[in-house]
JSON list of C-alpha atoms and ligand atoms in Angstrom, two decimals:
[
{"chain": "A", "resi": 1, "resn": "UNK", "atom": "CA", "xyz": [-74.14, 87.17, -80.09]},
{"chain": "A", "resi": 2, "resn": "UNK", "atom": "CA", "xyz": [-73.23, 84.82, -77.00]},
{"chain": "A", "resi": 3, "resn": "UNK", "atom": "CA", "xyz": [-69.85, 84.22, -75.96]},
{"chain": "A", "resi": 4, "resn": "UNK", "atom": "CA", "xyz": [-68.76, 80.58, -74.98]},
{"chain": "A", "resi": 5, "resn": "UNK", "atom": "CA", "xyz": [-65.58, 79.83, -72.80]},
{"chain": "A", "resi": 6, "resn": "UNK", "atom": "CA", "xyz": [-63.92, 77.07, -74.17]},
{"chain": "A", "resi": 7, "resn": "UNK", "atom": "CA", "xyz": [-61.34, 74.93, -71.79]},
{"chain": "A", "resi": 8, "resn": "UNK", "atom": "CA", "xyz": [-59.08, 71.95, -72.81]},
{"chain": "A", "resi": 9, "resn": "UNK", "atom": "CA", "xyz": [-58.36, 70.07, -70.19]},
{"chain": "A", "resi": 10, "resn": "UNK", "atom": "CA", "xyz": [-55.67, 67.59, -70.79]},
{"chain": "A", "resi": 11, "resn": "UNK", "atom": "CA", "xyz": [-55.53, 65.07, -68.08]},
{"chain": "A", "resi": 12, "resn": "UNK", "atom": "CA", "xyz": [-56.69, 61.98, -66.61]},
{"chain": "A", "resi": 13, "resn": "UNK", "atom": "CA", "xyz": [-60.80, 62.06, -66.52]},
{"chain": "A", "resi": 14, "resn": "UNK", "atom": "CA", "xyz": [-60.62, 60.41, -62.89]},
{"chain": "A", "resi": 15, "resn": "UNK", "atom": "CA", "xyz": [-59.73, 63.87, -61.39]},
{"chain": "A", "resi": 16, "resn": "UNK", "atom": "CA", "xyz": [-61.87, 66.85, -63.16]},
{"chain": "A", "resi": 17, "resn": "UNK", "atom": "CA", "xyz": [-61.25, 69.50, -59.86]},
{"chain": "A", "resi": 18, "resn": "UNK", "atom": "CA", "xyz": [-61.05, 72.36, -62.35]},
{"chain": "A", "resi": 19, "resn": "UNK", "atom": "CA", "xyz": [-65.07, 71.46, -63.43]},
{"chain": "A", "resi": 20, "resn": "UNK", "atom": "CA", "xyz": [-67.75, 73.08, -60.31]},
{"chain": "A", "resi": 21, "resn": "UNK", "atom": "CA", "xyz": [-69.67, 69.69, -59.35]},
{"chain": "A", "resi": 22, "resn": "UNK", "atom": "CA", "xyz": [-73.29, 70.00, -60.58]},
{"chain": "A", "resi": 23, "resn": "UNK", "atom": "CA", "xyz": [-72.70, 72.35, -63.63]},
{"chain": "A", "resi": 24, "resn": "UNK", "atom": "CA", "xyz": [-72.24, 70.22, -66.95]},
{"chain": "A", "resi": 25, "resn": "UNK", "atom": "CA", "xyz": [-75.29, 69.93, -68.51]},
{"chain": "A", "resi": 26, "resn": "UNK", "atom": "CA", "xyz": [-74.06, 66.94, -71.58]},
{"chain": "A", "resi": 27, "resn": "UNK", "atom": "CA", "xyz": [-71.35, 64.79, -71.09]},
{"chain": "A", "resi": 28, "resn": "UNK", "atom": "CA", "xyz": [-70.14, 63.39, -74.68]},
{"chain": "A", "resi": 29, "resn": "UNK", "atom": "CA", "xyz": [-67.21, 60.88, -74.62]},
{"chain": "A", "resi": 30, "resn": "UNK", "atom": "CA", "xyz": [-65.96, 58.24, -76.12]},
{"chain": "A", "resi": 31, "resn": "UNK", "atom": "CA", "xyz": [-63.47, 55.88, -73.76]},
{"chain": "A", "resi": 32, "resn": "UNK", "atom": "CA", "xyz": [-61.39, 53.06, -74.20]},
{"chain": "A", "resi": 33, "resn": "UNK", "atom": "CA", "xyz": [-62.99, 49.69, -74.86]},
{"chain": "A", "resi": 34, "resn": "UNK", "atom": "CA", "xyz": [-62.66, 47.07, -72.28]},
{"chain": "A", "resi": 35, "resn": "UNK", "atom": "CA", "xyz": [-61.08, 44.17, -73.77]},
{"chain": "A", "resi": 36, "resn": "UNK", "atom": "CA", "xyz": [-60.45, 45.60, -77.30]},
{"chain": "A", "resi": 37, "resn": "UNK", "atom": "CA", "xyz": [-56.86, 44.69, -77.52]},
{"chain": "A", "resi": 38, "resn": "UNK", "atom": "CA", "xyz": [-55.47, 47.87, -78.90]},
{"chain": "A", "resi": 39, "resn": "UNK", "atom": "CA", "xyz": [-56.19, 49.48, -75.53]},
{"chain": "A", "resi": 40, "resn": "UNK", "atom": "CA", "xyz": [-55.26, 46.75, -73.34]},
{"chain": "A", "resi": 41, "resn": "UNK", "atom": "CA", "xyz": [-51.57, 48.82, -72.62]},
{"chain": "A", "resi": 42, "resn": "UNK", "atom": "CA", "xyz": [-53.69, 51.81, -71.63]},
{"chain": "A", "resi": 43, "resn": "UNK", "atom": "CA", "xyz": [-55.82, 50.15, -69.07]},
{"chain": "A", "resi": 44, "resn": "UNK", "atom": "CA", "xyz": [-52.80, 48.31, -67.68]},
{"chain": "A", "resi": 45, "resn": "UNK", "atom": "CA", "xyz": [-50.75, 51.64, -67.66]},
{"chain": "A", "resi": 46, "resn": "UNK", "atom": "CA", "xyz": [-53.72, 52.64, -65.06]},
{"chain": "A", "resi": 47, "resn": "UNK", "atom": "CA", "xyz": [-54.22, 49.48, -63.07]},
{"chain": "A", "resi": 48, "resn": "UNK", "atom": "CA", "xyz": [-50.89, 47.41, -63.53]},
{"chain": "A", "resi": 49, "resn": "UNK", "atom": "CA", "xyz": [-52.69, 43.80, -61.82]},
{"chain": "A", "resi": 50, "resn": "UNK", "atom": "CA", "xyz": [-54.91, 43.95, -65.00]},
{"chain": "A", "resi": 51, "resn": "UNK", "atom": "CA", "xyz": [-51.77, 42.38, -66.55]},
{"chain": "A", "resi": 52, "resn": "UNK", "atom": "CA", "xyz": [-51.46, 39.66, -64.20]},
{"chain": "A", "resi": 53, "resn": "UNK", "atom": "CA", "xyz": [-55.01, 38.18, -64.95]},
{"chain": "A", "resi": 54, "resn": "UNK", "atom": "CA", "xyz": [-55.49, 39.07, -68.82]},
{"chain": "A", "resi": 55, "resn": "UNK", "atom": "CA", "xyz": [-54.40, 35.72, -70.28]},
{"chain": "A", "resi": 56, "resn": "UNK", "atom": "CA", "xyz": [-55.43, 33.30, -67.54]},
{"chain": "A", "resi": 57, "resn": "UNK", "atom": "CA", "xyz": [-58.56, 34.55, -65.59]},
{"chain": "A", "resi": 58, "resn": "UNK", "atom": "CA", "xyz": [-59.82, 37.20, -68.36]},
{"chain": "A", "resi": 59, "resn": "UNK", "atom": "CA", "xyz": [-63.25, 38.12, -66.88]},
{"chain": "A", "resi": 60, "resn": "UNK", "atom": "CA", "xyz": [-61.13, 39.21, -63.75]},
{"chain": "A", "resi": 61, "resn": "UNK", "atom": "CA", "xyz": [-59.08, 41.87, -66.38]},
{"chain": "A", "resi": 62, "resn": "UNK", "atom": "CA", "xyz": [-62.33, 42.99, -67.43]},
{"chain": "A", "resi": 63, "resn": "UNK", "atom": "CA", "xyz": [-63.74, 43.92, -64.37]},
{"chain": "A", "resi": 64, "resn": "UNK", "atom": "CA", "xyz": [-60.30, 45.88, -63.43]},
{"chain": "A", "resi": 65, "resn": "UNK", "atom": "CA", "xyz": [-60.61, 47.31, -66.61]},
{"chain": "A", "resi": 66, "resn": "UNK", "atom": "CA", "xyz": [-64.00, 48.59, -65.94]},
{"chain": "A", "resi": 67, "resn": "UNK", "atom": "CA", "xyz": [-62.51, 49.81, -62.61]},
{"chain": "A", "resi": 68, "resn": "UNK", "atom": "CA", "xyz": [-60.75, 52.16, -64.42]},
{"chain": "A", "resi": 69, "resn": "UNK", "atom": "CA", "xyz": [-63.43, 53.25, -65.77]},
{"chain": "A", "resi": 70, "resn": "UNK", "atom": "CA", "xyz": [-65.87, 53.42, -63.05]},
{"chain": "A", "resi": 71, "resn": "UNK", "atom": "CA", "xyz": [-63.47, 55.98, -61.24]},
{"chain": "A", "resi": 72, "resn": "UNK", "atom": "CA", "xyz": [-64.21, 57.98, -64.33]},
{"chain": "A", "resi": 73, "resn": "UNK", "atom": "CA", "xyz": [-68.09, 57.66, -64.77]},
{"chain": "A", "resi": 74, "resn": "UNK", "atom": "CA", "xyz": [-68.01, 58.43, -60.45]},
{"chain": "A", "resi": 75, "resn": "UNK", "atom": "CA", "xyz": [-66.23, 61.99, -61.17]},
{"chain": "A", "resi": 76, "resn": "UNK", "atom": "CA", "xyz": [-68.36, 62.48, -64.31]},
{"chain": "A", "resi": 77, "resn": "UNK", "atom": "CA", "xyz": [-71.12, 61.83, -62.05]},
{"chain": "A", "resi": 78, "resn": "UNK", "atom": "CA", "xyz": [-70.01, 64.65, -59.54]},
{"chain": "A", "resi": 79, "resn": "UNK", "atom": "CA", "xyz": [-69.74, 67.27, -62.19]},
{"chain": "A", "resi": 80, "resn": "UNK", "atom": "CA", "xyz": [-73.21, 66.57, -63.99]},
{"chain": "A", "resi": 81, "resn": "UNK", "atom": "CA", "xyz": [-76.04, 69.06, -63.12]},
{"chain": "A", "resi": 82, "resn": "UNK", "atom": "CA", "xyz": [-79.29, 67.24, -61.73]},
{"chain": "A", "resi": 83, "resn": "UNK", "atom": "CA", "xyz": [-81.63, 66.54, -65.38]},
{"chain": "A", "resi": 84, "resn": "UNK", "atom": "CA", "xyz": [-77.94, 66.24, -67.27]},
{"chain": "A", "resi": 85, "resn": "UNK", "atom": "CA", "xyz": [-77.45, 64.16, -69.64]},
{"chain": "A", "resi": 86, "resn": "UNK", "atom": "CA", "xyz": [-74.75, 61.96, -70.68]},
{"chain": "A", "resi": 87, "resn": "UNK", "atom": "CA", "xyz": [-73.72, 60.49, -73.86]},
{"chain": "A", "resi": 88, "resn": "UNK", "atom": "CA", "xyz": [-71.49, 57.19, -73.86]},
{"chain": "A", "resi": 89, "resn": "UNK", "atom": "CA", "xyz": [-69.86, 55.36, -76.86]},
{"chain": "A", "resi": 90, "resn": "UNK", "atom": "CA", "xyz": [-68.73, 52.40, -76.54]},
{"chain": "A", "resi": 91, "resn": "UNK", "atom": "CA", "xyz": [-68.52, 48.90, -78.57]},
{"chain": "A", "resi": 92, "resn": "UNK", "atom": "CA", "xyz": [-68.89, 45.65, -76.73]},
{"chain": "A", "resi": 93, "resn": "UNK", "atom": "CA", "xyz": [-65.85, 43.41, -77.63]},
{"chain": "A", "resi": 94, "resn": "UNK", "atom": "CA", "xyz": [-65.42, 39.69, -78.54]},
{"chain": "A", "resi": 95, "resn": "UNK", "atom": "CA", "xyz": [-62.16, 38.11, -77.63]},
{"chain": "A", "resi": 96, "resn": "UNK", "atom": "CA", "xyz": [-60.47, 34.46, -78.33]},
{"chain": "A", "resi": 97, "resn": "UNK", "atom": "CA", "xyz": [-58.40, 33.81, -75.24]},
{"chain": "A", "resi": 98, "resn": "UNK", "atom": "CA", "xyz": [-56.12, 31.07, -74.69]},
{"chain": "A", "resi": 99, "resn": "UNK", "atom": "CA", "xyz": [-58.50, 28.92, -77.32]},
{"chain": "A", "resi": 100, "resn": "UNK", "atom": "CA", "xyz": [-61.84, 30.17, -75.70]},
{"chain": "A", "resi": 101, "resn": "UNK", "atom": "CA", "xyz": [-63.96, 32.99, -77.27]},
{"chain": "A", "resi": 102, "resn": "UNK", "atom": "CA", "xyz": [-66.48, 35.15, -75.62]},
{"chain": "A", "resi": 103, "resn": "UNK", "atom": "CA", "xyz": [-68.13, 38.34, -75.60]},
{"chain": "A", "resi": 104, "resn": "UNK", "atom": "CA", "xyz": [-67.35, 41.02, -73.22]},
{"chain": "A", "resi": 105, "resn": "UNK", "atom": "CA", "xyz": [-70.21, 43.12, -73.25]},
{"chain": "A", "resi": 106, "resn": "UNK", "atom": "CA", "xyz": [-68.93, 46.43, -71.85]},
{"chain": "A", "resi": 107, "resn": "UNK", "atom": "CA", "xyz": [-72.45, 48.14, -72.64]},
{"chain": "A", "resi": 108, "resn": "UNK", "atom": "CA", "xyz": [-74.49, 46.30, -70.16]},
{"chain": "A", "resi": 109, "resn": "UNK", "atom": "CA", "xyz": [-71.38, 47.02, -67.26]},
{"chain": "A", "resi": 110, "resn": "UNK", "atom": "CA", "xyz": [-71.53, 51.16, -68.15]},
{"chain": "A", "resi": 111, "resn": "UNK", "atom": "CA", "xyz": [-75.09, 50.88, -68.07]},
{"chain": "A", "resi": 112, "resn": "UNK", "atom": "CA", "xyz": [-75.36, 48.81, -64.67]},
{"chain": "A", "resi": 113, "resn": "UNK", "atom": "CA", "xyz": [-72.89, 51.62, -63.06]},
{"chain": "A", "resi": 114, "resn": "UNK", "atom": "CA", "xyz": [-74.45, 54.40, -64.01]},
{"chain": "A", "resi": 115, "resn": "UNK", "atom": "CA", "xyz": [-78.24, 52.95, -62.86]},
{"chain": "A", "resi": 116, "resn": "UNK", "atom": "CA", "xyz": [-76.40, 52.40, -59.71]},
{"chain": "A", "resi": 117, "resn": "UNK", "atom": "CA", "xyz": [-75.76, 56.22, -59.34]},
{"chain": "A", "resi": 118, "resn": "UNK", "atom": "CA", "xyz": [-79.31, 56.57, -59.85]},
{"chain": "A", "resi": 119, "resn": "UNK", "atom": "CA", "xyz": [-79.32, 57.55, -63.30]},
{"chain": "A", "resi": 120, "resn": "UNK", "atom": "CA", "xyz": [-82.22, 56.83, -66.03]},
{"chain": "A", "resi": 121, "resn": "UNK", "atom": "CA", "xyz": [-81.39, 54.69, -69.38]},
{"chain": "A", "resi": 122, "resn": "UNK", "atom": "CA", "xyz": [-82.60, 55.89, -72.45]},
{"chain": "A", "resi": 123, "resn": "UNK", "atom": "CA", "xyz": [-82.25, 54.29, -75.93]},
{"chain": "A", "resi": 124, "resn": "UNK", "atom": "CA", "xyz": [-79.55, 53.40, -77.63]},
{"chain": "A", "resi": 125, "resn": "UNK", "atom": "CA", "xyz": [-78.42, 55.41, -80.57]},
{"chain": "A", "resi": 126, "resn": "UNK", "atom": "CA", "xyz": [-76.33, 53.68, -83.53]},
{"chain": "A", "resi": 127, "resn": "UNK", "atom": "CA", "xyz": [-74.65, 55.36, -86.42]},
{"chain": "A", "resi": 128, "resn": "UNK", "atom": "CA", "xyz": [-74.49, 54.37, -89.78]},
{"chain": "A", "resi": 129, "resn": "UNK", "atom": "CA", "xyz": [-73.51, 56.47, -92.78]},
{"chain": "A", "resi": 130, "resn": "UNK", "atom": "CA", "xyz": [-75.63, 55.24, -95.98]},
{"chain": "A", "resi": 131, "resn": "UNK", "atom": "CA", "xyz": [-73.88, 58.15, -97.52]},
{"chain": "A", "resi": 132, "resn": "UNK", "atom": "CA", "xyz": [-72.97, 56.83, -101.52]},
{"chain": "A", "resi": 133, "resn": "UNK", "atom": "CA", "xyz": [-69.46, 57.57, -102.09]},
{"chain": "A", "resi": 134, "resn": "UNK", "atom": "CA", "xyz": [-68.86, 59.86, -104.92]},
{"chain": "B", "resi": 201, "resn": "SAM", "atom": "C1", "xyz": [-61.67, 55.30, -77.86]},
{"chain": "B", "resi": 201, "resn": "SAM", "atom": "S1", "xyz": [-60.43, 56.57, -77.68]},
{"chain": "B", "resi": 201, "resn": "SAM", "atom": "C2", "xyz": [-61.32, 58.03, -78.02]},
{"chain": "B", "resi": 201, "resn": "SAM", "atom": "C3", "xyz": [-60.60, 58.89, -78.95]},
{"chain": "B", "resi": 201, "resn": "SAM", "atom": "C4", "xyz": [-61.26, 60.26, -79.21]},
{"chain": "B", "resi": 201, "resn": "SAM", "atom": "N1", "xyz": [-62.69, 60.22, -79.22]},
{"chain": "B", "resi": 201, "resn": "SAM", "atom": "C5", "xyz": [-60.77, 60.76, -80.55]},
{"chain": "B", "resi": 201, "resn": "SAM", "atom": "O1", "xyz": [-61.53, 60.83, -81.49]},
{"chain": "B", "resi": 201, "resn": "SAM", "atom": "O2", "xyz": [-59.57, 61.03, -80.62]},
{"chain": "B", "resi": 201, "resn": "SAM", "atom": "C6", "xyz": [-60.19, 56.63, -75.93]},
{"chain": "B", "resi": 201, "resn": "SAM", "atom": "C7", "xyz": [-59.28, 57.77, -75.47]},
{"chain": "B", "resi": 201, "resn": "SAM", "atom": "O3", "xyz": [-59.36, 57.86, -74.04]},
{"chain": "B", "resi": 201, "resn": "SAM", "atom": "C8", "xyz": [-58.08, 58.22, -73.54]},
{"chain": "B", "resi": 201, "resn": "SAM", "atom": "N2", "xyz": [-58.00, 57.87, -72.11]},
{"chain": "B", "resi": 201, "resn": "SAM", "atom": "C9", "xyz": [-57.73, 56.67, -71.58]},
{"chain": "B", "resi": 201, "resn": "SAM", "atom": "N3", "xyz": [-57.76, 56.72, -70.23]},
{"chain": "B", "resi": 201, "resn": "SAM", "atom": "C10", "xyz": [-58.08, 58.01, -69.91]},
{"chain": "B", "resi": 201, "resn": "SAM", "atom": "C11", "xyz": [-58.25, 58.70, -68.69]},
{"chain": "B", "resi": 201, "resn": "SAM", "atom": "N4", "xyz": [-58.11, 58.09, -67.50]},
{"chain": "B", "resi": 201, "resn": "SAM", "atom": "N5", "xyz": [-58.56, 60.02, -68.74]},
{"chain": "B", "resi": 201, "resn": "SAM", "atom": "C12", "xyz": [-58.71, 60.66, -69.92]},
{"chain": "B", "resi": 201, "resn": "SAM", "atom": "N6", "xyz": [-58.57, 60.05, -71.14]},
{"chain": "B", "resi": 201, "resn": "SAM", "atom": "C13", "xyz": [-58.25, 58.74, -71.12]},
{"chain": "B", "resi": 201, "resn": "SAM", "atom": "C14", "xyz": [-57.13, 57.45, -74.45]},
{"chain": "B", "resi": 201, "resn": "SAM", "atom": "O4", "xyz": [-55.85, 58.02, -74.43]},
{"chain": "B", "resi": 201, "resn": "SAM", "atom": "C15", "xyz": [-57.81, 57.56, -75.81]},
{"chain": "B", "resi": 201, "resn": "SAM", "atom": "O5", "xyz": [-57.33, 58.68, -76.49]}
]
């Protein structure tokens, strides 16, 4: 039977130096959602001005908060062999600010970063669990 190396790295996905660039062949991750309020502390822990410009220019804290992100999907993009794949989860979020609601559609920014590293989009996959409970 084949042995597999398994390695937990616990650290901030912006800086992955212990991965060889080119040699993961699937990325799976799930990160936090732009704009989803529970991880609006996290984003700000990483880029402090996101505070600043949440409540009064919130398209601004957005874009920081894909920043953040973008730092990450540029590293992943580094350690992804060429024909790799990766595997994204991510909600889009709606959002009543000071009185006005919107949609922050955090899909269509992951997708329009990683097109601008050159990658390919493929379909969308969504789960549901028709499952009966017992
Ligand atoms: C949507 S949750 C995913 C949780 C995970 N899939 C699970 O089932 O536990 C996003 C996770 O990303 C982590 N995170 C946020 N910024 C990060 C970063 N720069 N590097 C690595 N992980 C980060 C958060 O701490 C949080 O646990």
């Amino acid at each position: 039977m084949n042995k597999t190396k398994h390695c937990i790295l616990n650290k901030d996905a912006a800086n992955l130096q212990e991965i060889p660039d080119g040699s993961v062949s699937l990325v799976i991750t799930s990160p936090p959602y732009p704009m989803i309020e529970m991880w609006d502390e996290i984003f700000m822990k990483q880029k402090p001005e996101i505070e600043e410009h949440l409540m009064t220019e919130p398209y601004k804290a957005f874009d920081l908060m894909h920043d953040v992100l973008n730092d990450i999907w540029e590293e992943v993009d580094k350690k992804v062999a060429n024909h790799g794949f990766v595997c994204i989860n991510i909600g889009d979020a709606t959002r009543t600010i000071n009185g006005h609601f919107q949609m922050y559609s955090n899909h269509s920014k992951i997708i329009e970063k990683f097109v601008s590293m050159g990658y390919s989009v493929l379909p969308d996959i969504i789960w549901k669990n028709d499952k009966c409970p017992e």
